[in-house]
Amino acid sequence: MTAAATLRLALAALIRNKTRSMLTMLGIVIGVAAVLVTVAIGVGARTSVQQSINSLGSNLIVVQPGSVTMTGARTGLGGASTLTPDDGLAIAKLPGVAAVSPIASFRTQAVAGDNNWQTSVNGVAPTYTFIRSWPLAAGRFFNENDVASAAKVAVLGQTVVSQLFPSGDSPIGQTIIVKGAPFTVVGTLQALGQSGLGQDQDDTVLIPYTSAMQRLTGLTTVNVLMISAASADAIDPVTERVTALLEQRHRIVPPQTDDFQVRNLQAIAQTASQTGTIMELLLAGVAAVSLVVGGIGIMNIMLVSVTERTREIGLRMAVGARGGSILRQFLAESVVLATIGGLIGVVVGGTGTLAVAALTHWPTTIPPQWIVASVGFSAMVGIFFGYYPARQAAQLNPIEALRFE
Amino acid sequence: MAAVVEVAGLRKEYALGNDRVYALRGVDLTVECGEFVAVMGPSGSGKSTFMHLIGLLDTPTEGTYRLEGQEVSNLSTDARADIRGRRLGFVFQAYNLLPRTSALENVELPMVYAGVIEAERRALALEKLALVGVPQLAAHHPNQMSGGQQQRVAIARALVNNPGLILADEPTGALDTKSSQDVMRLFARLNEEQGMTIMLVTHEPDVAAYARRIVTFRDGVITGDATNDRRAA
């Protein structure tokens, strides 16, 4: 018998038992649909985390002070005060470095007229907007002269603008008071929204780092050095050079540990994608389990079907069917059953994903390879779990099968 | 021309629990082309075992079986399946039509396994349905037919590959007297007009009366083999 004839025979047998076929498929349908919806949500979440990491800035490398041990207790990362703006200037001269900005940040109350707002004040260099790829909304950013003179100028994030100037008037040229010192607003930043970690990035006031350190905090060290590498390929070599340079500048010799830590976003992105991979593996596991359960359902029904159709099998054998034809006939039935179940599962899963996306506004993506893989896996489940019942059918003794009541 | 069935020294034994059952204890029989043979005997006489061996549904423990001149007693399972489909036609007591399948498709079934193309299958199946007198039932399903009609469809199915031998196992066992007579007249007509060779198992003398030759089994051997002088019509 040809493959096409076998398939037609299988379809006819399944249509003859519509209700049972549908119910048998249900396991596979639900399995595939559940897998696709969870994958769609998982992959969508991963993509959006990836995007928000990218939104932090291009080719970003971050240097933070390390931990220090004080009377036996180790502080956490950033506990040491070891990074200086001079470190930043030295790093800027390294090959492969596009820009460096120190960040001296603290939280304080900013006041404008009758309004006040607690926000994060960041003393940064003029290169900061370039490093963060953060365009201005209005006005100008401070320049090297402002840094050199520790000018009292400020650039506001959109959240601060709306809190301190709720009337809607342009804040440019206005004065805000930070830690008792008046700063003139020279520009505003475009809205960035939440960071990947849920922080409001627009809730910030940027001032020259010299102003922050000399006029407001009196510190000589900064919290963070932000570096932009010239290209994505330069990230790793620059990370190594910065580490070497700072070890030299801070006179660190083994076995002393570094009093700073250099991290780049690739590491963070890698962590995120590792998390994503683990999640995908987990989902694949769930997929496998649910499809195996569906497969057991198919095997169960196929065994019932073989018993029920024992006389039919005997008759087919009497009129010339070889064992192989019987095996292929029943195998085809379970494979067709599983594959159609898989296809319906794709449709249900796709619809479910659209519904989830519409209701929750979560980002969702169904990668096409998951569709192909889940239908393919369904077919394999059909073969695997259909083989045993089909072999039972093929090995029947025709005399006993014909006599079967 | 070779005989359709040539059996010599046929023995069949099998284990039943700890006992050995000797179902056939040496059977010799020759059936020539165009014969109509009734096989009779009480239950346990070995007539069913004999028919299973003739139908290549089983293999003998000992002995030879030549079907249309070919030795078939030691063939593989697949080879026996092929011969069953192409050179033998089966008619059963319970008709054994596929449920929820039209009469036409039921008749086509042996041709599906013999590899006949679809258009040809259809034409041949319709032809055989007409030959057994039920052309109007082609589209009917078994549950829409009477027992006699179902058995006619089953006979059409047995004829469809133009087999050299028709084997019928109690074909009237489930039918009333009128339908039995109809079916037996059909067999007699096929034998006379088409020259079909027919072997039929029955324990009813009325049914055996339609055959030309009556072979009787008892305790695994043939105890009687006679020409039927008083044929029913």
XYZ file of C-alpha atoms in Angstrom:
638
model
C 0.000 0.000 0.000
C 1.301 3.482 -0.821
C 2.048 6.078 1.858
C -0.777 8.270 0.557
C -3.255 5.377 0.757
C -2.089 4.590 4.313
C -2.592 8.229 5.327
C -6.043 8.323 3.749
C -6.964 5.136 5.573
C -5.741 6.623 8.876
C -7.711 9.831 8.344
C -10.849 7.850 7.480
C -10.488 5.773 10.658
C -10.041 8.920 12.775
C -13.031 10.650 11.182
C -15.130 7.537 11.866
C -14.496 8.171 15.592
C -14.628 11.965 15.626
C -15.363 12.522 19.302
C -12.789 10.060 20.499
C -10.160 11.435 18.116
C -10.765 14.983 19.332
C -10.558 13.963 22.978
C -7.385 11.985 22.349
C -5.809 14.963 20.629
C -6.686 17.234 23.532
C -3.617 16.219 25.542
C -1.282 17.187 22.714
C -3.295 20.326 21.905
C -3.104 21.597 25.477
C 0.551 20.612 25.781
C 1.631 22.430 22.630
C -0.571 25.466 23.332
C 0.741 25.794 26.899
C 4.311 25.519 25.712
C 3.863 28.156 23.009
C 2.160 30.637 25.351
C 4.836 30.278 28.053
C 7.623 30.452 25.481
C 6.033 33.523 23.923
C 5.920 35.264 27.307
C 9.407 34.068 28.281
C 11.071 35.078 25.043
C 9.165 38.368 25.000
C 10.325 39.188 28.544
C 13.885 38.278 27.645
C 13.826 40.478 24.569
C 12.533 43.443 26.548
C 15.170 42.953 29.281
C 17.776 42.844 26.532
C 16.378 46.046 25.041
C 16.368 47.883 28.339
C 19.937 46.780 29.007
C 20.894 48.164 25.616
C 19.066 51.409 26.474
C 21.500 52.005 29.347
C 24.076 53.059 26.818
C 26.204 51.782 24.026
C 29.291 49.700 24.752
C 29.082 50.667 28.390
C 31.728 49.683 30.955
C 31.178 50.530 34.605
C 33.885 50.801 37.268
C 32.709 50.618 40.867
C 34.755 50.756 44.048
C 35.284 47.353 45.618
C 34.483 46.277 49.134
C 36.803 47.066 52.043
C 37.350 45.269 55.283
C 36.970 47.538 58.282
C 37.729 45.970 61.674
C 36.914 42.580 60.249
C 33.590 43.491 58.633
C 33.569 43.677 54.877
C 31.448 46.346 53.304
C 29.519 45.573 50.175
C 30.507 46.546 46.703
C 31.013 50.317 46.443
C 31.833 50.510 50.115
C 35.352 51.611 49.437
C 36.027 55.182 48.377
C 38.860 54.668 45.969
C 37.864 56.044 42.580
C 38.823 59.592 41.742
C 38.135 61.831 38.764
C 41.847 61.557 38.020
C 41.385 57.810 37.496
C 38.758 58.767 34.942
C 41.087 61.193 33.164
C 43.776 58.491 32.998
C 41.295 55.964 31.618
C 40.192 58.433 28.942
C 43.718 58.279 27.490
C 43.595 54.471 27.034
C 43.225 53.181 23.468
C 39.728 51.996 22.578
C 38.039 54.356 25.044
C 35.557 56.755 23.460
C 34.486 58.668 26.551
C 34.647 58.579 30.357
C 32.463 60.206 32.924
C 32.829 60.085 36.700
C 29.579 59.949 38.592
C 29.333 61.464 42.036
C 25.789 60.854 43.156
C 23.718 61.399 46.241
C 20.052 61.756 47.077
C 18.839 65.075 48.355
C 15.923 67.458 48.314
C 15.772 69.760 45.303
C 13.715 72.942 45.712
C 12.256 75.278 43.123
C 10.000 78.032 44.423
C 7.231 76.396 46.499
C 7.932 72.901 45.173
C 10.429 70.436 46.474
C 11.257 66.858 45.471
C 13.705 64.275 46.696
C 15.745 63.103 43.783
C 19.051 61.616 42.788
C 21.646 64.293 42.074
C 24.429 63.081 39.791
C 27.661 64.949 39.295
C 28.807 63.925 35.825
C 31.079 65.005 32.962
C 29.860 66.578 29.702
C 30.450 63.213 28.007
C 27.641 61.648 30.075
C 24.854 62.189 27.524
C 27.015 60.597 24.847
C 27.847 57.586 27.037
C 24.205 57.024 27.949
C 22.938 57.891 24.442
C 20.581 60.276 26.209
C 19.461 63.227 24.083
C 18.436 66.635 25.430
C 14.852 67.798 25.231
C 15.635 71.520 25.473
C 18.440 73.928 26.295
C 22.080 72.827 26.469
C 24.264 70.441 28.448
C 27.136 71.767 30.555
C 30.580 71.853 28.943
C 34.252 71.587 29.930
C 34.296 75.243 31.043
C 31.423 74.574 33.434
C 33.382 71.601 34.812
C 36.585 73.618 35.123
C 34.841 76.430 37.016
C 32.583 74.077 39.007
C 29.685 76.107 37.617
C 26.311 76.033 39.376
C 24.369 74.762 36.374
C 21.950 71.832 36.230
C 20.203 69.659 33.637
C 16.911 68.085 34.734
C 15.291 64.760 33.973
C 11.600 64.866 32.958
C 10.286 63.549 36.290
C 12.068 66.318 38.172
C 10.780 68.857 35.632
C 7.204 67.820 36.228
C 7.615 67.749 40.032
C 9.418 71.062 40.428
C 7.726 72.962 37.614
C 4.179 71.585 37.579
C 2.822 74.696 35.906
C 4.294 73.648 32.593
C 6.538 76.715 32.278
C 9.933 76.055 30.765
C 12.396 75.451 33.614
C 15.320 76.723 31.558
C 16.853 79.813 33.121
C 15.074 79.075 36.431
C 16.928 78.419 39.650
C 16.729 75.312 41.799
C 18.225 74.941 45.262
C 20.294 71.819 45.960
C 21.745 71.411 49.453
C 21.353 75.161 49.939
C 23.198 76.102 46.768
C 21.367 77.751 43.858
C 21.810 76.090 40.477
C 20.651 77.538 37.167
C 18.762 75.103 34.935
C 20.380 75.148 31.497
C 18.714 72.152 29.876
C 16.276 69.238 30.194
C 16.670 65.602 29.165
C 14.300 63.560 27.057
C 12.215 60.996 28.908
C 13.885 57.544 29.082
C 11.335 55.744 31.221
C 12.055 52.887 33.567
C 15.338 51.044 33.559
C 15.433 47.276 33.225
C 15.442 47.124 37.021
C 12.340 49.261 37.392
C 14.036 52.515 38.408
C 12.691 55.779 37.050
C 15.696 56.996 35.080
C 14.092 60.408 34.547
C 14.088 61.136 38.287
C 17.506 62.822 38.229
C 19.338 66.154 38.345
C 22.656 66.291 36.475
C 25.322 68.805 37.523
C 29.078 69.031 36.758
C 30.958 66.519 38.914
C 33.318 69.233 40.066
C 30.372 71.241 41.363
C 29.011 68.233 43.183
C 32.302 67.294 44.826
C 33.705 70.737 45.633
C 30.540 72.645 46.455
C 28.125 70.049 47.821
C 29.756 66.894 49.222
C 33.363 67.872 49.813
C 34.454 64.391 48.797
C 37.440 63.642 46.582
C 36.160 60.290 45.360
C 33.299 59.357 43.076
C 30.776 56.495 43.163
C 31.190 55.222 39.650
C 33.267 55.711 36.535
C 31.273 55.184 33.370
C 33.216 54.342 30.242
C 32.074 54.063 26.681
C 34.217 51.769 24.542
C 34.832 52.809 20.946
C 33.108 49.699 19.601
C 31.482 46.515 20.771
C 34.669 44.620 19.935
C 36.692 47.030 22.109
C 34.648 46.250 25.248
C 36.683 43.256 26.379
C 40.189 44.708 25.714
C 39.200 48.037 27.295
C 37.875 46.182 30.339
C 41.280 44.488 30.694
C 43.235 47.718 30.152
C 41.146 49.616 32.694
C 41.682 46.847 35.244
C 45.446 46.892 34.644
C 45.627 50.688 34.779
C 43.667 50.985 38.002
C 45.682 48.199 39.665
C 48.787 50.182 38.785
C 47.338 53.530 39.932
C 46.029 52.038 43.153
C 49.281 50.121 43.704
C 47.646 46.764 44.054
C 49.972 43.798 43.998
C 48.952 40.192 44.537
C 47.794 38.762 46.915
C 45.921 42.022 47.527
C 42.502 42.027 45.943
C 41.352 44.835 43.688
C 39.661 47.720 45.478
C 37.412 48.219 42.471
C 35.387 46.187 40.050
C 35.110 46.636 36.309
C 31.906 45.357 34.765
C 30.504 45.672 31.315
C 26.960 45.260 30.117
C 27.909 42.232 28.120
C 28.354 40.419 31.407
C 24.942 41.620 32.526
C 23.456 40.770 29.160
C 25.080 37.362 29.390
C 23.556 36.794 32.814
C 20.206 37.832 31.437
C 20.508 35.516 28.464
C 21.709 32.700 30.740
C 18.609 33.218 32.830
C 16.652 33.129 29.601
C 18.337 29.915 28.496
C 17.596 28.241 31.818
C 14.004 29.385 31.498
C 13.776 28.020 27.960
C 15.225 24.710 29.106
C 12.670 24.601 31.894
C 9.916 25.317 29.414
C 11.266 22.633 27.125
C 11.073 20.278 30.098
C 7.475 21.270 30.750
C 6.825 20.815 27.037
C 8.340 17.359 27.068
C 6.353 16.329 30.138
C 3.025 17.598 28.825
C 3.587 16.065 25.415
C 4.616 12.766 26.975
C 1.400 12.820 28.984
C -0.464 13.540 25.756
C 1.431 10.687 24.115
C 0.421 8.277 26.863
C -3.176 9.303 26.201
C -2.687 8.445 22.549
C -1.111 5.091 23.394
C -3.986 4.298 25.720
C -6.625 5.048 23.099
C -4.710 3.246 20.371
C -4.526 0.123 22.555
C -8.283 0.340 23.113
C -8.738 0.861 19.402
C -6.624 -2.196 18.536
C -8.641 -4.374 20.927
C -11.889 -2.974 19.617
C -10.895 -3.551 16.021
C -9.396 -6.994 16.509
C -11.896 -8.549 14.071
C -11.224 -5.801 11.547
C -7.504 -6.546 11.825
C -8.160 -10.280 11.391
C -10.310 -9.602 8.346
C -7.697 -7.310 6.808
C -5.087 -10.003 7.337
C -7.375 -12.642 5.791
C -7.860 -10.530 2.658
C -4.149 -10.061 2.178
C -2.817 -7.382 4.575
C 0.735 -8.123 5.694
C 1.738 -7.454 9.301
C 3.704 -4.455 8.044
C 0.597 -2.921 6.439
C -1.328 -3.278 9.695
C 1.586 -1.765 11.644
C 1.812 1.197 9.279
C -1.948 1.713 9.347
C -2.100 2.032 13.135
C 1.155 3.966 13.340
C -0.187 6.383 10.735
C -3.314 6.866 12.834
C -1.387 7.820 15.954
C 1.035 10.048 14.043
C -1.793 11.821 12.214
C -3.622 12.183 15.527
C -0.569 13.657 17.265
C 0.396 15.914 14.363
C -3.096 17.336 13.914
C -3.165 17.809 17.690
C 0.144 19.672 17.427
C -1.155 21.899 14.628
C -4.351 22.710 16.531
C -2.123 23.371 19.549
C -0.159 25.921 17.512
C -3.367 27.711 16.544
C -4.682 27.646 20.132
C -1.284 28.699 21.503
C -1.022 31.551 18.993
C -4.512 32.767 19.843
C -3.760 32.427 23.566
C -0.574 34.433 23.148
C -2.440 37.219 21.350
C -5.030 37.200 24.130
C -2.355 37.384 26.852
C -0.592 40.194 24.997
C -3.843 42.115 24.573
C -4.889 41.699 28.216
C -1.577 42.306 29.980
C 0.404 44.345 27.436
C 3.347 42.054 28.100
C 5.776 41.783 25.249
C 5.332 38.374 23.565
C 7.184 36.658 20.759
C 6.696 33.147 19.387
C 9.937 32.132 17.672
C 9.077 30.194 14.471
C 11.536 27.433 15.391
C 9.409 26.677 18.470
C 6.355 26.200 16.237
C 8.239 23.826 13.971
C 9.805 22.057 16.946
C 6.542 21.551 18.817
C 4.711 20.149 15.782
C 7.726 17.971 14.992
C 7.913 16.778 18.571
C 4.180 15.984 18.512
C 4.701 13.805 15.446
C 7.575 12.034 17.198
C 5.368 11.470 20.244
C 2.844 9.918 17.853
C 5.460 7.545 16.461
C 6.909 6.679 19.861
C 3.638 6.016 21.650
C 1.864 4.634 18.596
C 4.484 1.996 17.892
C 3.634 -0.354 20.734
C -0.138 -0.564 19.998
C 0.580 -0.818 16.255
C 2.972 -3.698 16.840
C 0.365 -5.414 19.015
C -2.043 -5.133 16.090
C 0.480 -6.396 13.534
C 1.357 -9.430 15.642
C -2.209 -10.640 16.058
C -2.909 -14.174 14.932
C -5.510 -13.842 12.145
C -7.455 -16.933 13.252
C -7.843 -15.701 16.807
C -8.475 -12.147 15.630
C -11.345 -13.334 13.383
C -12.832 -15.371 16.195
C -12.565 -12.462 18.671
C -15.879 -11.365 20.167
C -3.807 -28.575 -15.346
C -2.878 -28.872 -11.693
C -5.478 -29.453 -9.022
C -6.496 -26.374 -7.012
C -5.803 -28.082 -3.687
C -3.464 -31.049 -3.243
C -2.945 -32.044 0.366
C -0.927 -35.050 1.534
C -0.187 -36.318 5.048
C -1.372 -33.100 6.648
C -0.938 -33.104 10.452
C -1.532 -30.328 12.926
C -0.699 -30.536 16.627
C -0.548 -27.829 19.217
C -0.045 -27.518 22.936
C -3.043 -26.767 25.116
C -1.759 -26.315 28.640
C 0.232 -29.474 29.365
C -1.588 -31.568 26.799
C -0.867 -31.945 23.134
C -3.887 -31.690 20.914
C -3.797 -33.657 17.662
C -6.226 -31.624 15.562
C -5.339 -33.289 12.260
C -3.829 -36.761 12.103
C -2.867 -37.141 8.473
C -5.250 -35.795 5.847
C -4.995 -36.388 2.103
C -7.331 -34.531 -0.232
C -7.327 -33.259 -3.786
C -9.790 -30.687 -5.045
C -9.882 -30.130 -8.775
C -10.686 -26.872 -10.514
C -14.419 -26.184 -10.664
C -15.376 -28.421 -7.755
C -17.914 -27.432 -5.085
C -16.968 -29.254 -1.884
C -18.825 -29.224 1.424
C -16.701 -30.063 4.454
C -18.782 -31.543 7.245
C -18.207 -32.998 10.662
C -19.011 -32.445 14.333
C -17.240 -29.862 16.493
C -13.685 -30.944 17.267
C -13.518 -33.094 14.152
C -10.681 -30.952 12.771
C -12.657 -29.415 9.898
C -12.024 -25.842 11.070
C -8.310 -26.502 11.568
C -8.238 -28.016 8.082
C -9.897 -24.957 6.570
C -7.446 -22.637 8.391
C -4.569 -24.567 6.851
C -6.178 -24.510 3.392
C -6.776 -20.767 3.850
C -3.090 -20.232 4.748
C -4.128 -18.657 8.033
C -2.026 -21.294 9.789
C 0.856 -23.651 8.976
C 0.741 -27.464 9.284
C 2.998 -29.366 11.695
C 3.680 -31.902 8.988
C 2.611 -32.704 5.445
C 2.484 -30.975 2.088
C 0.004 -28.537 0.597
C 0.123 -27.536 -3.051
C -2.138 -24.650 -4.021
C -2.634 -24.460 -7.814
C 0.554 -26.448 -8.189
C 2.686 -24.355 -5.804
C 4.025 -25.775 -2.536
C 2.742 -23.360 0.138
C 3.121 -25.263 3.436
C 6.399 -23.565 4.439
C 5.936 -19.983 3.315
C 6.736 -16.885 5.374
C 3.955 -14.922 7.057
C 4.140 -12.153 4.444
C 4.131 -14.580 1.518
C 1.068 -16.310 2.963
C -0.659 -12.910 3.349
C 0.037 -12.129 -0.306
C -1.419 -15.478 -1.469
C -4.488 -15.041 0.760
C -5.144 -11.669 -0.845
C -4.588 -12.686 -4.457
C -5.521 -16.337 -4.826
C -8.035 -17.059 -2.063
C -11.410 -15.590 -1.208
C -12.884 -15.821 2.297
C -16.520 -15.824 3.373
C -17.221 -15.898 7.123
C -20.204 -16.785 9.264
C -20.311 -13.253 10.732
C -19.780 -11.550 7.325
C -16.943 -9.442 8.857
C -17.697 -6.315 6.873
C -15.957 -3.172 8.141
C -18.484 -1.093 10.078
C -19.263 2.470 8.990
C -17.770 1.668 5.603
C -19.800 1.459 2.381
C -20.394 -1.869 0.662
C -18.334 -0.640 -2.273
C -15.331 0.150 -0.072
C -15.710 -3.174 1.704
C -15.558 -5.005 -1.604
C -12.542 -2.922 -2.652
C -10.562 -3.877 0.464
C -8.655 -6.946 -0.876
C -7.660 -4.938 -3.955
C -6.219 -2.181 -1.740
C -3.713 -4.683 -0.331
C -3.132 -6.267 -3.747
C -2.110 -2.865 -5.104
C -4.890 -2.338 -7.661
C -5.275 1.321 -8.663
C -8.309 3.182 -7.407
C -10.262 3.636 -10.663
C -9.899 -0.057 -11.488
C -10.877 -1.021 -7.926
C -14.123 0.895 -8.199
C -15.089 -0.664 -11.523
C -14.283 -4.228 -10.409
C -16.086 -3.797 -7.077
C -19.238 -2.559 -8.830
C -19.014 -5.452 -11.263
C -18.843 -8.022 -8.451
C -21.671 -6.361 -6.514
C -23.786 -6.720 -9.654
C -22.689 -10.353 -10.053
C -23.963 -11.249 -6.541
C -27.189 -9.348 -7.202
C -26.884 -6.307 -4.939
C -25.632 -3.456 -7.204
C -28.085 -1.075 -5.521
C -26.320 -1.441 -2.148
C -22.956 0.032 -3.210
C -23.304 3.129 -1.036
C -24.966 1.391 1.929
C -23.226 0.757 5.217
C -23.435 -2.714 6.825
C -25.894 -1.544 9.503
C -28.310 -0.558 6.708
C -28.386 -4.090 5.235
C -30.044 -7.379 6.129
C -27.898 -10.395 7.021
C -28.436 -11.949 3.602
C -27.449 -8.705 1.882
C -24.333 -8.382 4.041
C -23.311 -11.940 3.161
C -23.771 -11.195 -0.545
C -21.497 -8.155 -0.189
C -18.987 -10.360 1.645
C -19.138 -12.876 -1.238
C -18.530 -10.059 -3.718
C -15.499 -9.116 -1.621
C -14.240 -12.726 -1.782
C -14.593 -12.730 -5.585
C -12.979 -9.433 -6.323
C -9.370 -10.559 -6.912
C -10.557 -13.465 -9.096
C -9.232 -16.081 -6.665
C -8.678 -19.704 -7.620
C -10.533 -20.911 -4.539
C -13.375 -19.601 -2.382
C -13.318 -20.713 1.255
C -16.595 -20.305 3.149
C -16.776 -20.984 6.889
C -20.393 -21.628 7.957
C -21.612 -18.896 5.570
C -25.281 -19.477 6.450
C -24.761 -19.948 10.186
C -26.213 -16.549 11.038
C -28.976 -16.489 8.420
C -32.631 -17.508 8.379
C -33.800 -20.312 6.086
C -34.857 -18.069 3.205
C -31.601 -16.056 3.230
C -29.608 -19.288 3.602
C -31.222 -20.693 0.474
C -30.533 -17.473 -1.426
C -26.888 -17.465 -0.422
C -26.451 -21.171 -1.239
C -28.103 -20.718 -4.636
C -25.652 -17.884 -5.249
C -22.720 -20.188 -4.445
C -24.154 -22.886 -6.724
C -24.622 -20.372 -9.529
C -21.064 -19.038 -9.145
C -19.823 -22.621 -9.312
C -21.823 -23.482 -12.388
C -21.721 -20.269 -14.379
C -18.335 -18.871 -13.371
C -16.605 -22.190 -12.761
C -15.559 -21.036 -9.273
C -13.927 -23.669 -7.077
C -15.625 -23.534 -3.692
C -14.902 -25.244 -0.358
C -17.527 -24.706 2.302
C -17.618 -25.762 5.945
C -21.022 -26.517 7.411
C -22.697 -28.851 9.821
C -26.147 -28.471 8.244
C -27.044 -31.223 5.754
C -29.493 -28.810 4.036
C -26.612 -26.497 3.251
C -24.203 -29.256 2.282
C -26.860 -30.487 -0.127
C -25.994 -27.662 -2.540
C -22.433 -28.986 -2.992
C -21.334 -31.522 -5.591
C -19.030 -33.389 -3.210
C -19.211 -33.884 0.534
C -16.117 -34.565 2.645
C -16.677 -35.652 6.250
C -14.190 -35.208 9.094
C -14.086 -37.051 12.391
C -11.329 -37.033 15.016
C -8.808 -35.364 12.757
C -9.154 -37.639 9.746
C -11.396 -37.789 6.692
C -14.013 -40.475 7.217
C -16.166 -39.862 4.203
C -15.706 -38.440 0.708
C -18.623 -38.807 -1.664
C -20.234 -37.227 -4.663
C -23.549 -35.619 -3.799
C -26.143 -37.332 -5.956
C -29.159 -35.457 -4.686
C -28.227 -31.767 -5.091
C -30.564 -29.124 -3.823
C -31.640 -26.441 -6.244
